Short mmCIF file of C-alpha atoms in Angstrom, two decimals:
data_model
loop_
_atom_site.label_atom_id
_atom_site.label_comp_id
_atom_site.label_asym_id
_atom_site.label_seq_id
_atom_site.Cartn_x
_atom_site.Cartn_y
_atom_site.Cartn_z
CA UNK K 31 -3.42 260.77 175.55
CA UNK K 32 -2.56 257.98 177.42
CA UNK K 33 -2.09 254.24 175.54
CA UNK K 34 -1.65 251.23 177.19
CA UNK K 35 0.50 249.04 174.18
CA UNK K 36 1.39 246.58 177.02
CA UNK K 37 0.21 243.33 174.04
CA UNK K 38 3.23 245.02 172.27
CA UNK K 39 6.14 245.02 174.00
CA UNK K 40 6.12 242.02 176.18
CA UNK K 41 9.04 243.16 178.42
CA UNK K 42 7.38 246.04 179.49
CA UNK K 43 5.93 246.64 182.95
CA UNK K 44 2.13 246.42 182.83
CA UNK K 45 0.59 249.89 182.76
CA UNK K 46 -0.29 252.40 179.69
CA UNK K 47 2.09 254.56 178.50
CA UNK K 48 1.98 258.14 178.63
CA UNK K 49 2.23 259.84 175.19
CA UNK K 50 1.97 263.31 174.95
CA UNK K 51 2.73 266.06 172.05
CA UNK K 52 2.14 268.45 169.16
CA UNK K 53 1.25 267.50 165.47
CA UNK K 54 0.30 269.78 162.38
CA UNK K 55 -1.04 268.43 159.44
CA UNK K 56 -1.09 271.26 156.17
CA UNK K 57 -2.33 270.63 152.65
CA UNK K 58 -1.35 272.65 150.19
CA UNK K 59 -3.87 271.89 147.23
CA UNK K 60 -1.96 273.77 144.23
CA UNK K 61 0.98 271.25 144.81
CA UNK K 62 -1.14 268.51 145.80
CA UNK K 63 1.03 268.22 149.13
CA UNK K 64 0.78 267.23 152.81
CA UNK K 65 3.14 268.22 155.55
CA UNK K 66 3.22 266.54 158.85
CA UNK K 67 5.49 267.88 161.22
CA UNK K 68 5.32 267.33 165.14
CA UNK K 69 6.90 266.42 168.12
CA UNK K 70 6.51 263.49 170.36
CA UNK K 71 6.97 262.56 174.44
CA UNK K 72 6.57 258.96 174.49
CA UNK K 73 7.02 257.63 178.39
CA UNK K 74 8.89 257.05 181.06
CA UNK K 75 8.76 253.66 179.75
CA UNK K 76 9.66 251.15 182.53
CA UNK K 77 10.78 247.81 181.71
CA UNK K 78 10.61 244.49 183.73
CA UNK K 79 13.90 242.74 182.68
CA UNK K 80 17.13 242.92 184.75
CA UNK K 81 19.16 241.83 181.63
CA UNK K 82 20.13 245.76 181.30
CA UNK K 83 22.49 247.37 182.53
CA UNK K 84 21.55 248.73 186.65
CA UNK K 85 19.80 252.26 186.68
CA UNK K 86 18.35 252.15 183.22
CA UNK K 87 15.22 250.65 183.29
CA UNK K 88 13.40 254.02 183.02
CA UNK K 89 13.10 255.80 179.55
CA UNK K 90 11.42 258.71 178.10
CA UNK K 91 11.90 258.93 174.31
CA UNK K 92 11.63 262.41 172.14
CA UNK K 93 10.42 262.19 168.90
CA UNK K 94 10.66 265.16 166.25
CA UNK K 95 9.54 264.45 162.97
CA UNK K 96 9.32 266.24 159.28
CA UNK K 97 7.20 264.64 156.52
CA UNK K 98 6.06 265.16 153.00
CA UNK K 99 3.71 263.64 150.48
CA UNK K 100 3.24 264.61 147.53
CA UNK K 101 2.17 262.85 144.19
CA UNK K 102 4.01 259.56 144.37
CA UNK K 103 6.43 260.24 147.00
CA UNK K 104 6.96 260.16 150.44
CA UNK K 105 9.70 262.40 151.78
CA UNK K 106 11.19 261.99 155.29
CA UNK K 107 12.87 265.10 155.63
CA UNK K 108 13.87 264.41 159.42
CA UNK K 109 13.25 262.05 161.96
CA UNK K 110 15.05 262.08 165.67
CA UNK K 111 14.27 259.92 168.63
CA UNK K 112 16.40 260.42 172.14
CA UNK K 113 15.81 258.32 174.45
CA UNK K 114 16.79 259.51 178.46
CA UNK K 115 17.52 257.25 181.27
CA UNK K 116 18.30 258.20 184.57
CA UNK K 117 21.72 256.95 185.45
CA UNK K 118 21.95 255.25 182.23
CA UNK K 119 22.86 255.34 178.72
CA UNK K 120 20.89 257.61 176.47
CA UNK K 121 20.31 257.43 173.41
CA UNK K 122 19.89 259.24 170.05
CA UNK K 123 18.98 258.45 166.57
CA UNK K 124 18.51 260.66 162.87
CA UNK K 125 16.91 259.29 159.94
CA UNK K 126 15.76 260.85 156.79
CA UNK K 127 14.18 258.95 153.20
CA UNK K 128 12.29 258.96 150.32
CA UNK K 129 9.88 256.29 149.53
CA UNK K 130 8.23 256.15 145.98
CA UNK K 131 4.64 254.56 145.93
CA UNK K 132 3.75 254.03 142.51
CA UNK K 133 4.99 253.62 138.82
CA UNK K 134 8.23 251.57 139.58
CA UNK K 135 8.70 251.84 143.52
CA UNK K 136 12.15 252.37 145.20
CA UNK K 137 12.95 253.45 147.91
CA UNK K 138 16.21 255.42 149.92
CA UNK K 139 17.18 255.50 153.57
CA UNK K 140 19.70 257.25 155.84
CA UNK K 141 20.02 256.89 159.49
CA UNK K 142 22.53 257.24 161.89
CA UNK K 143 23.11 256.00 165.11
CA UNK K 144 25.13 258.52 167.51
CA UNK K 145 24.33 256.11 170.49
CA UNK K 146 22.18 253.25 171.35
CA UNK K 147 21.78 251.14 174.46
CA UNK K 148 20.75 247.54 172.78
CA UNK K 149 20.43 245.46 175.53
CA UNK K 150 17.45 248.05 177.11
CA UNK K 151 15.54 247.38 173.82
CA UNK K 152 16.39 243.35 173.37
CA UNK K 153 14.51 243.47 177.00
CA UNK K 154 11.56 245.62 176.56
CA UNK K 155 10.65 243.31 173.46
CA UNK K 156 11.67 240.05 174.99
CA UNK K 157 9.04 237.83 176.91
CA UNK K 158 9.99 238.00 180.78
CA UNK K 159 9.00 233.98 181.12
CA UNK K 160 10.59 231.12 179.46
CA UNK K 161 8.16 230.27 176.90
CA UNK K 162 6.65 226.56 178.06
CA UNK K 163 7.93 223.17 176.97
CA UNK K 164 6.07 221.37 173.79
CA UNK K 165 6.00 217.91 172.82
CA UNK K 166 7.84 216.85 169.56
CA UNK K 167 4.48 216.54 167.63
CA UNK K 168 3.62 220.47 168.83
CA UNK K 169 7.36 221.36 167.61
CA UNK K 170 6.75 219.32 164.07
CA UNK K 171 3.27 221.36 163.71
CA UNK K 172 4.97 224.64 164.63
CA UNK K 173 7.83 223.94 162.07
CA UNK K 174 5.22 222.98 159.26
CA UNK K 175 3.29 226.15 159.88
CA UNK K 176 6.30 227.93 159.74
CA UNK K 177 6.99 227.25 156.13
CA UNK K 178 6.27 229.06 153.48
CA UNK K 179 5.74 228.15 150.05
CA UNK K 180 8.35 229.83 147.58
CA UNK K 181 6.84 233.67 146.63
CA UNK K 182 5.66 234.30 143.54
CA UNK K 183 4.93 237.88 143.91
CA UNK K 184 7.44 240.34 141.81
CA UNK K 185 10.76 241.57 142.90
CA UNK K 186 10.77 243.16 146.41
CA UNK K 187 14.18 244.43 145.93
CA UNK K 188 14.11 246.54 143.54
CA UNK K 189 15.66 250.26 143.73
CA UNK K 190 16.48 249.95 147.58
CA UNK K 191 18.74 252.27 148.62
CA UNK K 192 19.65 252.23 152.47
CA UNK K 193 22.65 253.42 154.79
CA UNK K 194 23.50 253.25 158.52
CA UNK K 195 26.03 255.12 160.11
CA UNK K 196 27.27 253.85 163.66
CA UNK K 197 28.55 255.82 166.38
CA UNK K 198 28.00 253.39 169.26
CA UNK K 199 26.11 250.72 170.46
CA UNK K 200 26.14 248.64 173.48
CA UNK K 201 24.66 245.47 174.35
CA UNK K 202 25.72 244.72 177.75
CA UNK K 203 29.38 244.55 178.09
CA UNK K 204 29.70 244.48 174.23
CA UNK K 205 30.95 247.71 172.65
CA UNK K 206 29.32 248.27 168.73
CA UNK K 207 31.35 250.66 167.10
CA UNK K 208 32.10 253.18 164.94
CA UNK K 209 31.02 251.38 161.88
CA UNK K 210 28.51 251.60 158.71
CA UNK K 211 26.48 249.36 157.38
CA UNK K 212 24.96 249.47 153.72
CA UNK K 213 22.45 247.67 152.04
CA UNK K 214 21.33 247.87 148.15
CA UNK K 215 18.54 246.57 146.16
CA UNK K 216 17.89 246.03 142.49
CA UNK K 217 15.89 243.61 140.41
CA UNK K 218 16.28 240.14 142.27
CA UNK K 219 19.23 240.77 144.55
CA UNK K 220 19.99 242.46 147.60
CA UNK K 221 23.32 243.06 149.02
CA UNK K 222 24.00 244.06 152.74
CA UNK K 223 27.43 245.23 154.03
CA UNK K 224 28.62 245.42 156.90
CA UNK K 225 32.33 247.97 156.19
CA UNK K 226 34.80 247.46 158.54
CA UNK K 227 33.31 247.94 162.26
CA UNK K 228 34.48 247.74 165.76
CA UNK K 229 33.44 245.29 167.74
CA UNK K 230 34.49 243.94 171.13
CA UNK K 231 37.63 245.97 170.57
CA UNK K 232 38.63 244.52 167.04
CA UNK K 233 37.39 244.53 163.49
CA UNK K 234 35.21 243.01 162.05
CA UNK K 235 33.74 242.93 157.90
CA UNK K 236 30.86 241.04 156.33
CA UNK K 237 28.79 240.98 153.82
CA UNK K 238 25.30 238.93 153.27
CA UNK K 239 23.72 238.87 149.67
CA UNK K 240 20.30 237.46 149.02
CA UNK K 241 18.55 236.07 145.43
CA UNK K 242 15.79 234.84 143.97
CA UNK K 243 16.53 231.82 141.40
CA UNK K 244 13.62 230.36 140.63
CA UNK K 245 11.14 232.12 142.75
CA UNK K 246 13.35 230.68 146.00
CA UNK K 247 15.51 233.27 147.62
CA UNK K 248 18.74 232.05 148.65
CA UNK K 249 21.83 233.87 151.16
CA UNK K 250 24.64 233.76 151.05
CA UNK K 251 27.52 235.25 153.59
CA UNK K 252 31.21 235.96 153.93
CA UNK K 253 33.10 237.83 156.66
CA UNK K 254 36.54 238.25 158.89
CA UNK K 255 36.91 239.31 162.39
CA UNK K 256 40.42 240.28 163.93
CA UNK K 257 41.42 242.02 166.96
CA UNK K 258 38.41 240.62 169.00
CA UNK K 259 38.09 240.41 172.47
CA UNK K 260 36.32 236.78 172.80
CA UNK K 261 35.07 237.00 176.53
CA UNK K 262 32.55 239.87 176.10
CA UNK K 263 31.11 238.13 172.83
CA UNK K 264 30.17 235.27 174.23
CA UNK K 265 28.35 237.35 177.00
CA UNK K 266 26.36 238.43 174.62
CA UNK K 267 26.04 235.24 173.34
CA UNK K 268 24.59 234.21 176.37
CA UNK K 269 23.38 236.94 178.51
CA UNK K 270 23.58 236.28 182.51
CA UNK K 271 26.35 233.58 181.69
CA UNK K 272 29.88 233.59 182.69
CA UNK K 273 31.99 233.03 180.09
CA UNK K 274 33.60 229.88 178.64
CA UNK K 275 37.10 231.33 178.45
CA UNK K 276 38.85 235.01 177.79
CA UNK K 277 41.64 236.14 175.03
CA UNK K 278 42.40 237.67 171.63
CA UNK K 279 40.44 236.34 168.36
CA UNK K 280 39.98 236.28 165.13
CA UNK K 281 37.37 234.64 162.94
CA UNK K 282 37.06 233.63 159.27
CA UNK K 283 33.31 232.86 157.98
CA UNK K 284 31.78 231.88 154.91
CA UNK K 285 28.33 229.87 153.86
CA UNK K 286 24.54 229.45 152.25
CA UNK K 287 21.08 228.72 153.04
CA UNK K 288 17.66 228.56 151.02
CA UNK K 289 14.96 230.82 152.18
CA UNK K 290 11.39 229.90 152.80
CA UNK K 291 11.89 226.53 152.75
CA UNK K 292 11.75 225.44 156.40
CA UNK K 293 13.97 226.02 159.87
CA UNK K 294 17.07 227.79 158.67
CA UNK K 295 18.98 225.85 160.52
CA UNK K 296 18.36 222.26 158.49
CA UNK K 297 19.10 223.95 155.30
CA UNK K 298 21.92 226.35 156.36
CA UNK K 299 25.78 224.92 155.30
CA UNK K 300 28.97 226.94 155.89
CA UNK K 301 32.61 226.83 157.70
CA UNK K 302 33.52 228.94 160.85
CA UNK K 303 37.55 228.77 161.74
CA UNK K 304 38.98 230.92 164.52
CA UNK K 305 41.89 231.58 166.01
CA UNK K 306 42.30 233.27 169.83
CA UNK K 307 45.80 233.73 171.22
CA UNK K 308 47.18 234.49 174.72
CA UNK K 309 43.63 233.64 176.91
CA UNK K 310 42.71 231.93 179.31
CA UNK K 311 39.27 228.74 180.17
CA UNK K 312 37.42 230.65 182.97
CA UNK K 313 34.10 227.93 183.06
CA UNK K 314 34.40 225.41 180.89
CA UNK K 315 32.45 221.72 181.84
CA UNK K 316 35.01 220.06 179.46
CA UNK K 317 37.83 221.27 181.27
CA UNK K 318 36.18 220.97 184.31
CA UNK K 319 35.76 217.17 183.83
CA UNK K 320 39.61 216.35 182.95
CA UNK K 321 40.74 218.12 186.23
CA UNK K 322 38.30 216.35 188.90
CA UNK K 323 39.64 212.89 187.35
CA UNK K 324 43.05 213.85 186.64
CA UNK K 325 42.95 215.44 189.94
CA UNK K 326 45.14 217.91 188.24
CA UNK K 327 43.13 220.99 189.20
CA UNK K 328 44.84 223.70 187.08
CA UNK K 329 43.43 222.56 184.05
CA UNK K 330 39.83 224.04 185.25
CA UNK K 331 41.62 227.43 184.22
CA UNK K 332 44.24 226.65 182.02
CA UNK K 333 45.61 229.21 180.31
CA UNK K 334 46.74 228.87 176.57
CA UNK K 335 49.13 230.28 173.74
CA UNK K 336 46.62 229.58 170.92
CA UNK K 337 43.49 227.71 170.62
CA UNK K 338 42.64 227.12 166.74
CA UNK K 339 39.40 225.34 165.32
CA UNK K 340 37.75 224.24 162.02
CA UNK K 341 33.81 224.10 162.49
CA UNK K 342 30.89 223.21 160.06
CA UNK K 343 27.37 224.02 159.67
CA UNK K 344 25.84 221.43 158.01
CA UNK K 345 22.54 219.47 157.67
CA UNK K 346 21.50 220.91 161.24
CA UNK K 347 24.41 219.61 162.71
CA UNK K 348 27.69 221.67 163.70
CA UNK K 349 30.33 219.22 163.19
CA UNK K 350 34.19 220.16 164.98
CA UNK K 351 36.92 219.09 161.82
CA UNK K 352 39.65 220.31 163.92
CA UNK K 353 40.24 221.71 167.48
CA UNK K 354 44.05 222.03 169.44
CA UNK K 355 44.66 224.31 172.54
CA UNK K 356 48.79 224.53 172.81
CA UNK K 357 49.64 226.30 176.60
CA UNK K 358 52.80 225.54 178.91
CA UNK K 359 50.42 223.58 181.62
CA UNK K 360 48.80 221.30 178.56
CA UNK K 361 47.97 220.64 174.70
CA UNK K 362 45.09 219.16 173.57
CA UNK K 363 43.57 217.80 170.28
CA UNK K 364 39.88 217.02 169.48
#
């Protein structure tokens, strides 16, 4: 068959997608059980956006899948998606689960990513025009829909096993990798870890833990980065951007936030201090200021021994305690 899902993935050229395969469906009525095994060619998939990488905006995916049902449970015995691209990245995924569906429900997951290309998939579900401007009283209405009213239905955390084993991922010039991540459920809390991981050719550990007091859920997170290359994070910070400055970092993190009641950002409060050593400011306005009226034009690309800061989220605002850049041309403080 052919399915045009173009209303679903927004990044997408227009045009239906080609899906073609082979399923078979078997009940076995003495154990009350049904098999669905198949295979799936989903594609080529073309997609719009030039935020990936050059030659992979073509994909075909491959799906191969082994389920089971029977009584209460739902077995995922095997489930593998590649994904080619010609002249880019491929990818390939495995994933296997059971899911229990009544009496006390719980559920266990196990996936891992050999290799992934994020930035194709950020695109295909990204909208390829800036989304229009709206006036303050549109933004207040959109913010007042957007809340939710504290859940009362019962625990949704409960018996929720999951793991995610890393090979690599890229997003842009951003390397992912190896790494696990594991996440665990039971009664009103739910725990998400991130074990030590390489990223942007460092370290990097954190854990987030959500619960429910009082019918309001409410995160909290930790974590510690060391070893990290700072110029291509903030590419993928800000895709299409040249970076604010280059050099070795490392980065301390801690802080809360209440769920479901409003932007995230008004009720999220934490501390963020870093440290990067031996770099360099490649485009930075500040910078770029002080050496058109100093007329002292090295300091547009001043390179430093350390640049350490103390920064707070808090009350929507993020508030700079403490910044100092110490280099041979220059120090400052802020």
């Amino acid at each position: 068959p052919v399915v045009d899902v173009f209303g679903l993935l927004p990044g997408r050229e227009q045009g239906p997608i080609p899906i073609s395969g082979e399923v078979a469906l078997t009940h076995d009525p003495a154990s009350e059980s049904l098999f669905v095994r198949g295979q799936e060619i989903v594609g080529p998939i073309h997609v719009a956006h030039k935020r990936e990488s050059e030659g992979s905006k073509e994909t075909t995916f491959h799906v191969q899948h082994d389920l089971t049902r029977q009584h209460d449970e739902i077995r995922l015995t095997d489930l593998t998606v590649t994904a080619d691209r010609p002249g880019g990245r491929p990818d390939r995924m495995t994933a296997s689960g059971v899911v229990k569906i009544a009496g006390q429900p719980g559920a266990q997951f196990r996936m891992e990513i050999a290799s992934l290309d994020a930035a194709w998939h950020a695109a295909m579900f990204s909208r390829p025009d800036p989304a229009p401007q709206i006036s303050n009283n549109q933004a207040e209405e959109r913010d007042h829909e957007a809340r939710t009213e504290p859940s009362s239905s019962p625990a949704v955390f409960t018996n929720f096993d999951a793991e995610v084993a890393i090979g690599s991922i890229s997003y842009n010039k951003l390397m992912i990798g190896p790494g696990r991540v594991v996440v665990k459920g039971t009664g009103e809390r739910l725990e998400v870890k991130l074990a030590p991981t390489g990223i942007a050719d460092g370290l990097v550990d954190a854990s987030v833990t959500v619960v429910r007091q009082d019918k309001q859920p409410q995160l909290t997170w930790s974590g510690n980065g060391r070893g990290l290359s700072v110029e291509p994070l903030l590419q993928a910070v800000q895709p299409g951007q040249e970076a604010i400055l280059k050099g070795t970092g490392s980065v301390r993190t801690s802080g809360s936030s209440l769920l479901n009641a409003g932007p995230f950002r008004k009720h999220a409060s934490g501390i963020f201090n870093f440290n990067i050593v031996d770099g360099q400011f490649i485009h930075s306005p500040m910078l770029q200021f002080l050496a058109k009226y100093t007329h002292i034009s090295e300091l547009e690309r001043m390179g430093f021994d350390g640049f350490q800061g103390k920064v707070r989220l808090e009350g929507g605002w993020i508030r700079a305690d403490s910044l100092l850049v110490t280099g041979s041309l220059a120090s400052m403080e802020g």
